[in-house]
Short mmCIF file of C-alpha atoms and ligand atoms in Angstrom, two decimals:
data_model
loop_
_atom_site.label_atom_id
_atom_site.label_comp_id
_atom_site.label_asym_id
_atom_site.label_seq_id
_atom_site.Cartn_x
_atom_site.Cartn_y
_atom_site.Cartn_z
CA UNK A 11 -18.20 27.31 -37.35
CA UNK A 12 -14.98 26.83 -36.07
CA UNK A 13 -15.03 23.72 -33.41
CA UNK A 14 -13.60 24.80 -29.84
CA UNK A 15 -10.41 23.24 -28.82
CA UNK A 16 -9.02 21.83 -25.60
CA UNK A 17 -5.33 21.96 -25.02
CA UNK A 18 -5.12 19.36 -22.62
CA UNK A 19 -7.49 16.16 -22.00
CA UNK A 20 -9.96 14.58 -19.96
CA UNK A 21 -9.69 11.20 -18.93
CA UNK A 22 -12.38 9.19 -20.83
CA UNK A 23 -13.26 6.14 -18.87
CA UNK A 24 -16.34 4.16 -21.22
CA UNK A 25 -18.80 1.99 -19.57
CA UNK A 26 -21.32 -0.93 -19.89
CA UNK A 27 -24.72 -1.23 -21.08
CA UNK A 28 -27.93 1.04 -21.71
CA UNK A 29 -25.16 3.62 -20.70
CA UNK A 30 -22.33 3.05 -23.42
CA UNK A 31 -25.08 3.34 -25.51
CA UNK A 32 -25.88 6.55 -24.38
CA UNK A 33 -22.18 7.79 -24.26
CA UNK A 34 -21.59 7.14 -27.86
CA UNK A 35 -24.91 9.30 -29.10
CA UNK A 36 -23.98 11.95 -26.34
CA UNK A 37 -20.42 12.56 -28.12
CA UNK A 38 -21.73 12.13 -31.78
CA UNK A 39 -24.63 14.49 -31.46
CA UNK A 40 -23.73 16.69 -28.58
CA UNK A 41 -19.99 17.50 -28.46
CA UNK A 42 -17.64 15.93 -31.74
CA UNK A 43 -19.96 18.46 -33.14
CA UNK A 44 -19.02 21.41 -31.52
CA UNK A 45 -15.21 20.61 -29.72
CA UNK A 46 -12.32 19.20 -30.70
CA UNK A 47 -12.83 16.62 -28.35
CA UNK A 48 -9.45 15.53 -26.60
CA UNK A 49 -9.49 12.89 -24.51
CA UNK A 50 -7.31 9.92 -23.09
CA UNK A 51 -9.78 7.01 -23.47
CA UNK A 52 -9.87 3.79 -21.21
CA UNK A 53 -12.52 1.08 -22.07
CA UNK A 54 -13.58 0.40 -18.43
CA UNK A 55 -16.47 -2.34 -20.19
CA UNK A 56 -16.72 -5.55 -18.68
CA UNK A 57 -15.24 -7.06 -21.46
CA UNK A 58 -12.05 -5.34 -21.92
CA UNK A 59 -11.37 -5.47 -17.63
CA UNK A 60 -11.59 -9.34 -17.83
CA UNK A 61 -9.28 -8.82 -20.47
CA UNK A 62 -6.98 -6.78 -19.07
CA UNK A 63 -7.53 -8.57 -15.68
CA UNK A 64 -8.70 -5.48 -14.34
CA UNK A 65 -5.43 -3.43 -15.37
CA UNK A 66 -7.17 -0.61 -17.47
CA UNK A 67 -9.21 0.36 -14.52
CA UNK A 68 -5.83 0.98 -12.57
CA UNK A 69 -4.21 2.71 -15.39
CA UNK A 70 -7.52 4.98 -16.04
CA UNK A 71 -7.19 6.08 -12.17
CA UNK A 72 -3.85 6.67 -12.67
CA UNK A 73 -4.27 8.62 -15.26
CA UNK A 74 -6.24 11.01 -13.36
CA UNK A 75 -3.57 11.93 -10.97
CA UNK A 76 -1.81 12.90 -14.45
CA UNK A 77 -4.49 14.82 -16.19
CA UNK A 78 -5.99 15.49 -12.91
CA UNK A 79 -9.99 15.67 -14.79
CA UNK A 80 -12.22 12.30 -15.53
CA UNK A 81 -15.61 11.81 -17.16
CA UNK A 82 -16.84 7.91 -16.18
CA UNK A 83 -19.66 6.07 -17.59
CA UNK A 84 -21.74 3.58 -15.59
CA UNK A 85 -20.03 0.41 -15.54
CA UNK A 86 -21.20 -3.50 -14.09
CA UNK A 87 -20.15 -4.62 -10.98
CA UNK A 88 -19.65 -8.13 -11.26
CA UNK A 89 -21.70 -10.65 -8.83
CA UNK A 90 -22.16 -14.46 -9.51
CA UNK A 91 -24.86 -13.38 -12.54
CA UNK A 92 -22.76 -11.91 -14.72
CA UNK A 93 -19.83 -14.36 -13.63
CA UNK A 94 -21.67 -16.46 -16.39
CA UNK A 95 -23.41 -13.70 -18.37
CA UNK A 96 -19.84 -12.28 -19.26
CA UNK A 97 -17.66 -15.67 -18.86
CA UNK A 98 -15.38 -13.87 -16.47
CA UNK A 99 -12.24 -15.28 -15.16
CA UNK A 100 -12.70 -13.32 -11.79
CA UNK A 101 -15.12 -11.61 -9.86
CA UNK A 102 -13.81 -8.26 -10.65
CA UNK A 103 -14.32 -5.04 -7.72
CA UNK A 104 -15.69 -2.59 -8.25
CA UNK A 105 -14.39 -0.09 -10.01
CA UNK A 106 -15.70 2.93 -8.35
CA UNK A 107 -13.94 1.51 -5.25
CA UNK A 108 -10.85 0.52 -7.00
CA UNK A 109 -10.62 4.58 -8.68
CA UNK A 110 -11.30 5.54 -5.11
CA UNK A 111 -8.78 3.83 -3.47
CA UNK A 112 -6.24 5.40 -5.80
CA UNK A 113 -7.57 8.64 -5.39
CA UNK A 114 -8.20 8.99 -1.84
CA UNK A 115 -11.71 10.67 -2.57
CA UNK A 116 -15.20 12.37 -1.24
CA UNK A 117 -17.97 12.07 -3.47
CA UNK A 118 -20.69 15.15 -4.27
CA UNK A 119 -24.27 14.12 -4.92
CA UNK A 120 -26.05 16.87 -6.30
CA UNK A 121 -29.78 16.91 -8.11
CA UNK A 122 -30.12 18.37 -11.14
CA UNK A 123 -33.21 21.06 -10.86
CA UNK A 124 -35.69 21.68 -13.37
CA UNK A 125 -38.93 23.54 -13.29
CA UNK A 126 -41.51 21.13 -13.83
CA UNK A 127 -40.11 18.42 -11.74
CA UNK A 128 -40.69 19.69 -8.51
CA UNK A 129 -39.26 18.14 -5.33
CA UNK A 130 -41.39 16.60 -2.82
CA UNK A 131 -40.27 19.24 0.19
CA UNK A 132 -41.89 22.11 -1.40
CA UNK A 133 -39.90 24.59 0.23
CA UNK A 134 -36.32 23.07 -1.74
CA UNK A 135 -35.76 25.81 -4.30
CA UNK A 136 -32.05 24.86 -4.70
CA UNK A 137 -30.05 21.70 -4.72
CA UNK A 138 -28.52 19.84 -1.48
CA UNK A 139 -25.53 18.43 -2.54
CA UNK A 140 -24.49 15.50 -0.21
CA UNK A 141 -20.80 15.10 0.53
CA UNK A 142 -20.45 11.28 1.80
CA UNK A 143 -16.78 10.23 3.97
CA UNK A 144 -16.51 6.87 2.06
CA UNK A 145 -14.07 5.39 4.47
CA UNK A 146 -14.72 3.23 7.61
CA UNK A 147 -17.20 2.99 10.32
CA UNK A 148 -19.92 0.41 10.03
CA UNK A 149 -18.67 -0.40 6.65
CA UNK A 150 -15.62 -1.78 8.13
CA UNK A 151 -17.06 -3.20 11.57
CA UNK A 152 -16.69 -6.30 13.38
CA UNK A 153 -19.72 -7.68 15.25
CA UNK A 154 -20.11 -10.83 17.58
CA UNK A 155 -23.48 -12.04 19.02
CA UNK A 156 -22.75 -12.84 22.79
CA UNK A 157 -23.92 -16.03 23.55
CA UNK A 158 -24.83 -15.35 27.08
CA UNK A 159 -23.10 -13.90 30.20
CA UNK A 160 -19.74 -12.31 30.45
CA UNK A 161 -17.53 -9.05 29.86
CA UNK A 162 -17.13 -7.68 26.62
CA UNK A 163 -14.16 -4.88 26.38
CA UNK A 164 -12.30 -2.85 23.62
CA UNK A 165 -8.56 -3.53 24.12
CA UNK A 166 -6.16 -1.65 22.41
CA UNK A 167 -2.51 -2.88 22.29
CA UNK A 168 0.16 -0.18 21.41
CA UNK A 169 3.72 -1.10 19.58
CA UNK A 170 5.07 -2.12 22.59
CA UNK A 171 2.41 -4.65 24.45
CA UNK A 172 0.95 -2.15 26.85
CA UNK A 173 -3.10 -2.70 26.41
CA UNK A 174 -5.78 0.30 27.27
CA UNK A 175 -8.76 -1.54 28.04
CA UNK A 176 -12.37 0.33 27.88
CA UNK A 177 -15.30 -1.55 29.25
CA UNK A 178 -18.61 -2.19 26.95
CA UNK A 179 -20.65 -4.06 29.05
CA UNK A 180 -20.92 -6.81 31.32
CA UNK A 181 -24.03 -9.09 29.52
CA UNK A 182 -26.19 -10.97 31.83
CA UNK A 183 -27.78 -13.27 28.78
CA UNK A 184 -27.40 -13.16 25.01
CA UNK A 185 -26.64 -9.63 23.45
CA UNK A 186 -24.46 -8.14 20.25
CA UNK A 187 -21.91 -6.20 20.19
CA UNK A 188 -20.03 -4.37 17.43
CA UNK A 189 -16.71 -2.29 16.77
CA UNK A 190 -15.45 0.16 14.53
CA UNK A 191 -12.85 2.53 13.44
CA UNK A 192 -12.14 5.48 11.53
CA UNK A 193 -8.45 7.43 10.86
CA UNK A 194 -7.83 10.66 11.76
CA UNK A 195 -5.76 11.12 7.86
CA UNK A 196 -9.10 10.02 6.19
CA UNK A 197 -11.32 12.43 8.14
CA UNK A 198 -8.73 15.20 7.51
CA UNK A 199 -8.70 14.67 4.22
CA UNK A 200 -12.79 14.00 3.95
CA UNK A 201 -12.70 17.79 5.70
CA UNK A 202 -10.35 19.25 2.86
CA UNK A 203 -12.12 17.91 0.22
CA UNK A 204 -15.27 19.47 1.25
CA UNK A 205 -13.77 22.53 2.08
CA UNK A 206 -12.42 23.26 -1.22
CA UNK A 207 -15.49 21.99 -2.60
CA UNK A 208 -17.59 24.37 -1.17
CA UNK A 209 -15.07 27.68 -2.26
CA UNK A 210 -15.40 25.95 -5.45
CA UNK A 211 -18.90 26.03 -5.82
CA UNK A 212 -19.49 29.11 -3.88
CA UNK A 213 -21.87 27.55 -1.56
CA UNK A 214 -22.31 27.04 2.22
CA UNK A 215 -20.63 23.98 4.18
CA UNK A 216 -22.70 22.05 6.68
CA UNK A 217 -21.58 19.39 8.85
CA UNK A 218 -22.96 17.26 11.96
CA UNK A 219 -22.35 14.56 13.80
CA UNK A 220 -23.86 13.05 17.14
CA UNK A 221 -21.05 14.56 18.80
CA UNK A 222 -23.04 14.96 22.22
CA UNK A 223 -23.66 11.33 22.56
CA UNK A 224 -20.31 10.14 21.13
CA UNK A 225 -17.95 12.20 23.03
CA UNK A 226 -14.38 10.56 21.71
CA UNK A 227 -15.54 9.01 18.17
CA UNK A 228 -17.71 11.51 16.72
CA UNK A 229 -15.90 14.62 18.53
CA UNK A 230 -13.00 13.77 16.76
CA UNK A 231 -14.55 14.42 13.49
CA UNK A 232 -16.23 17.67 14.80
CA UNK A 233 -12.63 18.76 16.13
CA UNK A 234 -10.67 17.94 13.07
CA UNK A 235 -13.01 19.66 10.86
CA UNK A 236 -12.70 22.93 13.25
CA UNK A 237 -9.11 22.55 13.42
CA UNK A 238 -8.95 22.74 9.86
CA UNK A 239 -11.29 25.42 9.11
CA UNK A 240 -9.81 27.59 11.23
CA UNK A 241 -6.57 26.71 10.38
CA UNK A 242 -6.55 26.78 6.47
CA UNK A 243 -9.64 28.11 5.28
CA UNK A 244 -11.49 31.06 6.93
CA UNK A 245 -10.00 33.59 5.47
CA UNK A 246 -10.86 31.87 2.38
CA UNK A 247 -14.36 31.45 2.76
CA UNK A 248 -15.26 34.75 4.32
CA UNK A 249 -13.63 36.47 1.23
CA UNK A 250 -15.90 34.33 -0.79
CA UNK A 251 -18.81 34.94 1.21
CA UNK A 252 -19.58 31.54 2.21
CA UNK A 253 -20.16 29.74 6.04
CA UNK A 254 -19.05 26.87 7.86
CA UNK A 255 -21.68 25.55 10.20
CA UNK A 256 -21.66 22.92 12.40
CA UNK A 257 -24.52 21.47 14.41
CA UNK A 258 -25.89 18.40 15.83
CA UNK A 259 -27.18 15.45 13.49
CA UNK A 260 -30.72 15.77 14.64
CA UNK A 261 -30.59 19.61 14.40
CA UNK A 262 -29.21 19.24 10.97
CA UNK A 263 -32.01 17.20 9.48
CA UNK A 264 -34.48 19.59 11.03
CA UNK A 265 -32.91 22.27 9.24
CA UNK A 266 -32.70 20.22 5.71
CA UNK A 267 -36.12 20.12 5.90
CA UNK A 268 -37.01 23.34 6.73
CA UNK A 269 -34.11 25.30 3.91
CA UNK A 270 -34.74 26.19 0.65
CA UNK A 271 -30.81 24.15 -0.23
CA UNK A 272 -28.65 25.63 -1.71
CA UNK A 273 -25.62 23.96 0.32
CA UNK A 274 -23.35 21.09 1.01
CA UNK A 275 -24.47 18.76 3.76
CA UNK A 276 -20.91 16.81 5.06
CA UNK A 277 -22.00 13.30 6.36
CA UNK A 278 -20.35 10.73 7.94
CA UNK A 279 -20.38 7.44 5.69
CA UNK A 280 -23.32 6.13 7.42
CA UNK A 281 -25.41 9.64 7.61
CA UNK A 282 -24.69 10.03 4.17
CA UNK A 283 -25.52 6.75 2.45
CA UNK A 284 -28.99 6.98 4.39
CA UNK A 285 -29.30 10.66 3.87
CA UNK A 286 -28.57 10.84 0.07
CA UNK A 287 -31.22 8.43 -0.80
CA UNK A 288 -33.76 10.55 0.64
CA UNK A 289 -32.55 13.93 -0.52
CA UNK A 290 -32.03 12.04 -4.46
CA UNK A 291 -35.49 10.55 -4.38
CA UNK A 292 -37.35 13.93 -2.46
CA UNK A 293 -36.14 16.05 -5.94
CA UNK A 294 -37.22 13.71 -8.14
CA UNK A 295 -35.25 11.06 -9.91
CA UNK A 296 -32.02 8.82 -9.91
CA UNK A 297 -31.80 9.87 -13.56
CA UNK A 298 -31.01 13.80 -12.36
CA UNK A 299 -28.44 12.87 -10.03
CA UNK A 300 -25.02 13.57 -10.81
CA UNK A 301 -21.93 12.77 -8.63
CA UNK A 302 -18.46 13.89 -8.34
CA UNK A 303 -15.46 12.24 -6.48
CA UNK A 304 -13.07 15.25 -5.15
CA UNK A 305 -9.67 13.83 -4.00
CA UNK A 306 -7.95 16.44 -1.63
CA UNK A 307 -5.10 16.74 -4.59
CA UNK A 308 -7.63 18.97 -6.25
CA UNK A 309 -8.37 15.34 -9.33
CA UNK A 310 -11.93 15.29 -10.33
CA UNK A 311 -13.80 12.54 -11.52
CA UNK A 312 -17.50 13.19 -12.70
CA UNK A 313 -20.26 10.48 -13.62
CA UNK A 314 -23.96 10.32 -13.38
CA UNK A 315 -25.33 8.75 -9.67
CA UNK A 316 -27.25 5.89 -11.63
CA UNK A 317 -26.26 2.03 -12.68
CA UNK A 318 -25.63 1.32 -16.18
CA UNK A 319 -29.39 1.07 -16.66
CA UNK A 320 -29.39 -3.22 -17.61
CA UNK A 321 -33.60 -3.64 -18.27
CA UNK A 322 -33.70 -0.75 -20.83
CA UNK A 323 -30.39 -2.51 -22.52
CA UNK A 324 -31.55 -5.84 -22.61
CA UNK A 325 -35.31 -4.47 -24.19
CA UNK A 326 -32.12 -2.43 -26.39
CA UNK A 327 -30.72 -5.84 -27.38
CA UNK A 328 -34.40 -7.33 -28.31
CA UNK A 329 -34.98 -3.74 -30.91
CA UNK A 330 -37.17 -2.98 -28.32
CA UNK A 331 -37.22 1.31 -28.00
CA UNK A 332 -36.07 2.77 -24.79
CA UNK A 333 -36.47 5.88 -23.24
CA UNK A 334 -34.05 6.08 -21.19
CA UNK A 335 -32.68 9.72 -19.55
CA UNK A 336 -29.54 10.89 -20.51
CA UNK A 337 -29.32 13.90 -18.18
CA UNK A 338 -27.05 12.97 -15.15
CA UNK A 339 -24.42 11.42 -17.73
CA UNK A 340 -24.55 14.53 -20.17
CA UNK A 341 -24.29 16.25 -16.78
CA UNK A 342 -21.31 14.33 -16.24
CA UNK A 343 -19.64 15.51 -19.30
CA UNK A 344 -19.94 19.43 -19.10
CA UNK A 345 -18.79 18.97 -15.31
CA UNK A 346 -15.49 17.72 -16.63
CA UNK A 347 -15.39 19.48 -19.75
CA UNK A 348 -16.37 23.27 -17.34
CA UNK A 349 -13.27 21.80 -15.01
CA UNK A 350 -11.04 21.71 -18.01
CA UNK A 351 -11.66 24.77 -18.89
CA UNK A 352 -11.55 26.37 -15.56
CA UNK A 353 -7.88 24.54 -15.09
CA UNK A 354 -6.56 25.59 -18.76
CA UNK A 355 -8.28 28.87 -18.14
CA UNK A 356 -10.34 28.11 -21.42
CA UNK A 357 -13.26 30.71 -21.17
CA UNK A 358 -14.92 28.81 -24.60
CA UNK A 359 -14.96 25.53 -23.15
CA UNK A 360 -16.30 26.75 -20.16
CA UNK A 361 -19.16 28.50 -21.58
CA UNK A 362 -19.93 25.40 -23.85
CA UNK A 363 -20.44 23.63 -20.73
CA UNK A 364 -22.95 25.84 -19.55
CA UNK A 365 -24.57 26.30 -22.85
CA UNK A 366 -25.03 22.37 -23.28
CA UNK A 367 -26.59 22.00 -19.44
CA UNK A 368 -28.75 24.85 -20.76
CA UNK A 369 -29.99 23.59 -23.86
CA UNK A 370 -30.76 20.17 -21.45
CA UNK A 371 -32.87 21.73 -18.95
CA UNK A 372 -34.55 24.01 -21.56
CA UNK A 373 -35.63 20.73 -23.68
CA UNK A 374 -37.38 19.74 -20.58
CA UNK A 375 -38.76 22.57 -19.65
CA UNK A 376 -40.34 23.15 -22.92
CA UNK A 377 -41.92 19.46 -22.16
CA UNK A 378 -39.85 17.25 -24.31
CA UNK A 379 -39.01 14.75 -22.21
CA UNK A 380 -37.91 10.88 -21.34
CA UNK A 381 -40.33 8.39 -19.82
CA UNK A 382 -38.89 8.43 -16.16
CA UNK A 383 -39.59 12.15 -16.11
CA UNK A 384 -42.86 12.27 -17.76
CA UNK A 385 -44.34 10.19 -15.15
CA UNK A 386 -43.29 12.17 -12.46
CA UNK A 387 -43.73 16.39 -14.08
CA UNK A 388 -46.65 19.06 -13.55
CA UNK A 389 -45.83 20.00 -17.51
CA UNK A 390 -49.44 19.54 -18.91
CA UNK A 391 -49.13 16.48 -21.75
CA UNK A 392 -45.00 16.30 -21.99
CA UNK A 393 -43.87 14.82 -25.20
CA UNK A 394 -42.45 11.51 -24.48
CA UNK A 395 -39.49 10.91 -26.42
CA UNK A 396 -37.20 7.75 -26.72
CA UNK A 397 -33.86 7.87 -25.83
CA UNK A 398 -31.82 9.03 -29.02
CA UNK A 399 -34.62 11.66 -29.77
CA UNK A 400 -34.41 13.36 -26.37
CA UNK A 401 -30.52 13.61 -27.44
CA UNK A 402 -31.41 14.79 -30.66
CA UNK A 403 -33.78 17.53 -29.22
CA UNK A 404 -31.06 18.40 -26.90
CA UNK A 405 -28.62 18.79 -29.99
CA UNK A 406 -31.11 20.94 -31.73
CA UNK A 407 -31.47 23.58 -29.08
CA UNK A 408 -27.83 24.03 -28.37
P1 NAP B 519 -29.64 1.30 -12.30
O1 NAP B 519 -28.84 1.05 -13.50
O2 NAP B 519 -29.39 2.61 -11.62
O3 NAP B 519 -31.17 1.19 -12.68
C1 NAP B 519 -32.21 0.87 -11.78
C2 NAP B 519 -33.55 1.34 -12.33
O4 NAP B 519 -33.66 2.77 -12.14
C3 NAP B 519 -33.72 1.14 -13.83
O5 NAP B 519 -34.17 -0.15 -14.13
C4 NAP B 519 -34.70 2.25 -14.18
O6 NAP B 519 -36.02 1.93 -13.76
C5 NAP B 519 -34.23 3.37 -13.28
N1 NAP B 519 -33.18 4.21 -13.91
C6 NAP B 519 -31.89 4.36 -13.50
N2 NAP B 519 -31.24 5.21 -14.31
C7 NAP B 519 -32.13 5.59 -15.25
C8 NAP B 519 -32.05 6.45 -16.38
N3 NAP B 519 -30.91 7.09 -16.69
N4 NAP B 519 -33.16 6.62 -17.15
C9 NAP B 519 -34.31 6.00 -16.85
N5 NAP B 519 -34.44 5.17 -15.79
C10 NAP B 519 -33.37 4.97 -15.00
O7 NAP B 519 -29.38 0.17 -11.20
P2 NAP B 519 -29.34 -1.43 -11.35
O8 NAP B 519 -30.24 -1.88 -12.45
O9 NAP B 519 -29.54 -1.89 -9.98
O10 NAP B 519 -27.86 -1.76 -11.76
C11 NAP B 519 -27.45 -2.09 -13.08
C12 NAP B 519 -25.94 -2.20 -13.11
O11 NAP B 519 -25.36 -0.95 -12.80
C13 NAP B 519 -25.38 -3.20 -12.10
O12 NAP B 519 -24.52 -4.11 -12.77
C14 NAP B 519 -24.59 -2.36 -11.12
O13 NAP B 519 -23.41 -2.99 -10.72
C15 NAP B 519 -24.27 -1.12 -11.91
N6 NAP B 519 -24.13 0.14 -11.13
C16 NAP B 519 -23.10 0.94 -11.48
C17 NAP B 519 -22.94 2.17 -10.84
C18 NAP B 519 -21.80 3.05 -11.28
O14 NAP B 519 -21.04 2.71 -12.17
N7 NAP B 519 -21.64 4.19 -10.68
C19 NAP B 519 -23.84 2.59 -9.87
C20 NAP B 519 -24.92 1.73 -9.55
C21 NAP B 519 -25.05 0.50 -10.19
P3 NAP B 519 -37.12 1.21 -14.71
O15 NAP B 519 -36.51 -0.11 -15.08
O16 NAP B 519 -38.29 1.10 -13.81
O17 NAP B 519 -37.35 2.08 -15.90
MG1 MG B 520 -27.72 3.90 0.14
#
C-alpha cells in the first residue's frame, strides 16, 4: 500500500505526561503507518520550555501563523509543585494562554458522540459545541470591599483629562464592588471566528447575552455580532443553509435543554466557562472532548479538552497498567490532519481523517473500550482494555 502524502505540514507541538505517552503510540500505530507524516515538530514538554526558557512555545505559535494548522498535546502548567518536581528556573505560563495570545483566538468545545455512551439530557442526539470569548470580563476585574459608607463611581478619563463619571452606588455600611472591561476589537473578532466556524462546520450559530439587564455592556456584544452578520456573512450562511439566532441568556439555556444539538452555542467568557462544564460532563466524559482554537486569520490549532492525565502517568512510571482514553487526542489529530487536507485540497488525507475517527467510534461501539468509558456505557459487559490495546484495536479496524 502506497502511504498518503501531505504536501505541506502541520505544526506538531508534543506534550507532557500520560499524554506524550499516548502521542507517540497514536503516530506509531495509527498514522506513520498509513501517511507520510509531515510535520514541523516543537517539544512543548516541560523539560525542553525550561530549557529554552519558554522560547519553543513562542516559536511553535509562530509557526502556526506560517503553516496556519497545529495538532497540541496536553502539556503541565507549572504551579509551586512541579517548581520542584521539574527543578524549574521559572514558573513558566501557560502555554495555552501564551499560543493564544499570539493567535488572537476562540476556542470550540465539542463532545465526541458515540452510541453507547449516552448523554444525560436524553433528548441530545447531536453535539453542542461551545464557542468560549477568552478575553476579559471577570477574568480581568478589579474588586474592592467597601469598608463602610460612601460613593463608589466609575470614572473614565479620556486623552485629554475630561472624566465621565457614572454613579454605582452610594453604600450606607460595608458592601463590594467590582469592575470590568471588555474591547470592542476582541468581541469583533470573537464574532468572526464563530461565524466562519459555523459555515465551516455547516451548523447553526447561537448567541445570548443578558442584554435586557445590561443595556451598554452586554448590548454591545449583541450589536457587534448583528453588525457583523449582517454586514459580512448572511449571504453566506443562507447559501449554506445555516441560521444566526440570537436570544436572551436565560432563553438560551431553556432551549439547550430542550434541542436535540446539533449547533454552536457563542458565550461570553463567563457563560461559557460555566456552561461548557455542564454540556462536557451531561455527554459523558472529559476524555471525549475535543477543542479547537479558531483565530479570525482562518490558523487552527486542535488538542483534546483534557490535562495531561498525571495519576495514570505516575501508576505509568511505577509499571503499573493504565487505561487511559485516547479518543479526544486521536480526535485532535484527524481534525488537523482533515484541515490539511481541506487547505491543500488533498481529498486522501481528508478521507483518512474520517476513516481513522471511524474506526475509533466503531471500536467502541463494538464494546472495546477504556476504563473511563466502561464505567459510564449501556454496552452489556464492554471489554476493558488498557491503554496501548485500545490503540491497537483502533489500528486493527482502520
Ligand atoms: P486531567 O489531566 O484532565 O485529569 C483529571 C482526571 O480526569 C484524571 O485523573 C482522570 O481521572 C480523568 N481523565 C482526564 N483525561 C482522561 C483520559 N484521557 N482518560 C482517562 N481519564 C481521564 O487534569 P489534572 O490532573 O487536573 O491536570 C494534570 C495536568 O494537566 C496539570 O499539570 C495541568 O496543568 C495540565 N492541564 C493541561 C491542559 C492542556 O494542556 N490543555 C488542560 C488541563 C490541564 P481518574 O484519575 O479518576 O482516572
Ligand atoms: Mg470551568
Amino acid at each position: 500500500m502506497d502511504k498518503i502524502k501531505m504536501t505541506a505540514p502541520i505544526v506538531e507541538m508534543d506534550g507532557d505526561e500520560m499524554t506524550r505517552i499516548l502521542w507517540k503510540m497514536i503516530k506509531e500505530n495509527l498514522l506513520e503507518p498509513f501517511l507520510e507524516l509531515n510535520t514541523e515538530y516543537y517539544d512543548l514538554g516541560l523539560e525542553h520550555r525550561n530549557e529554552t526558557n519558554d522560547q519553543v512555545t513562542i516559536d511553535s505559535a509562530n509557526a502556526v501563523k506560517k503553516h496556519k494548522v497545529a495538532v497540541k498535546c496536553a502539556t503541565i502548567t507549572p504551579n509551586a509543585a512541579r517548581m520542584t518536581e521539574y527543578d524549574l528556573k521559572e514558573m513558566w505560563k501557560s502555554p495555552n494562554g501564551t499560543i493564544r495570545a499570539i493567535l488572537d483566538g476562540t476556542v470550540f468545545r465539542a463532545p465526541i458522540v458515540v452510541k453507547g455512551i449516552e448523554p444525560c439530557v436524553k433528548n441530545w442526539k447531536k453535539p453542542i459545541t461551545i464557542a468560549r470569548h477568552a478575553y476579559g470580563d471577570v477574568y480581568k476585574n478589579s474588586e474592592m470591599k467597601i469598608p463602610g459608607a460612601g460613593k463608589a463611581e466609575l470614572v473614565y478619563t479620556d486623552q485629554d483629562g475630561k472624566e465621565t463619571r457614572e454613579l454605582i452606588h452610594e453604600f450606607k455600611g460595608e458592601g463590594i464592588i467590582q469592575g470590568m472591561h471588555n474591547i470592542n476589537q476582541s468581541i469583533a473578532s470573537f464574532a468572526r471566528s464563530c461565524f466562519n466556524y459555523a459555515l465551516d462546520t455547516k451548523q447553526d450559530l447561537w448567541f445570548a447575552t443578558k442584554d435586557t439587564i445590561s443595556k451598554k455592556y452586554d448590548h454591545t456584544f449583541k450589536d457587534i455580532f448583528q453588525e457583523i452578520y449582517d454586514a459580512e456573512y448572511d449571504e453566506k450562511f443562507k447559501a449554506a443553509g445555516i441560521v444566526y439566532f440570537y436570544t436572551l441568556i436565560d432563553d438560551a439555556v431553556a432551549r439547550v435543554m430542550k434541542s436535540e444539538g446539533g449547533y454552536i452555542w457563542a458565550c461570553k467568557n463567563y457563560d461559557g466557562d460555566v456552561m461548557s462544564d455542564m454540556v462536557s460532563s451531561a455527554f459523558g466524559s472529559l476524555a471525549m472532548m475535543t477543542s479547537v482554537l479558531v483565530s479570525p486569520e482562518g490558523y487552527y490549532e486542535y488538542e483534546a479538552a483534557h490535562g495531561t492525565v498525571q495519576r495514570h502517568y505516575y501508576k505509568h512510571l511505577k509499571g503499573e497498567e493504565t487505561s487511559t482514553n485516547s479518543v479526544a487526542t486521536i480526535f485532535a489529530w484527524t481534525g488537523a490532519l482533515r484541515k490539511r487536507g481541506e487547505l491543500d485540497s488533498n481529498e486522501e488525507l481528508m478521507e483518512f481523517a474520517d476513516r481513522l475517527e471511524k474506526a475509533t467510534i466503531d471500536t467502541i461501539e463494538e464494546g472495546k473500550m477504556t476504563k473511563d468509558l466502561a464505567l459510564i456505557t449501556t454496552i452489556k459487559n464492554p471489554a476493558v482494555l488498557n491503554s496501548e490495546d485500545f490503540i491497537r484495536a483502533i489500528a486493527e479496524r482502520l
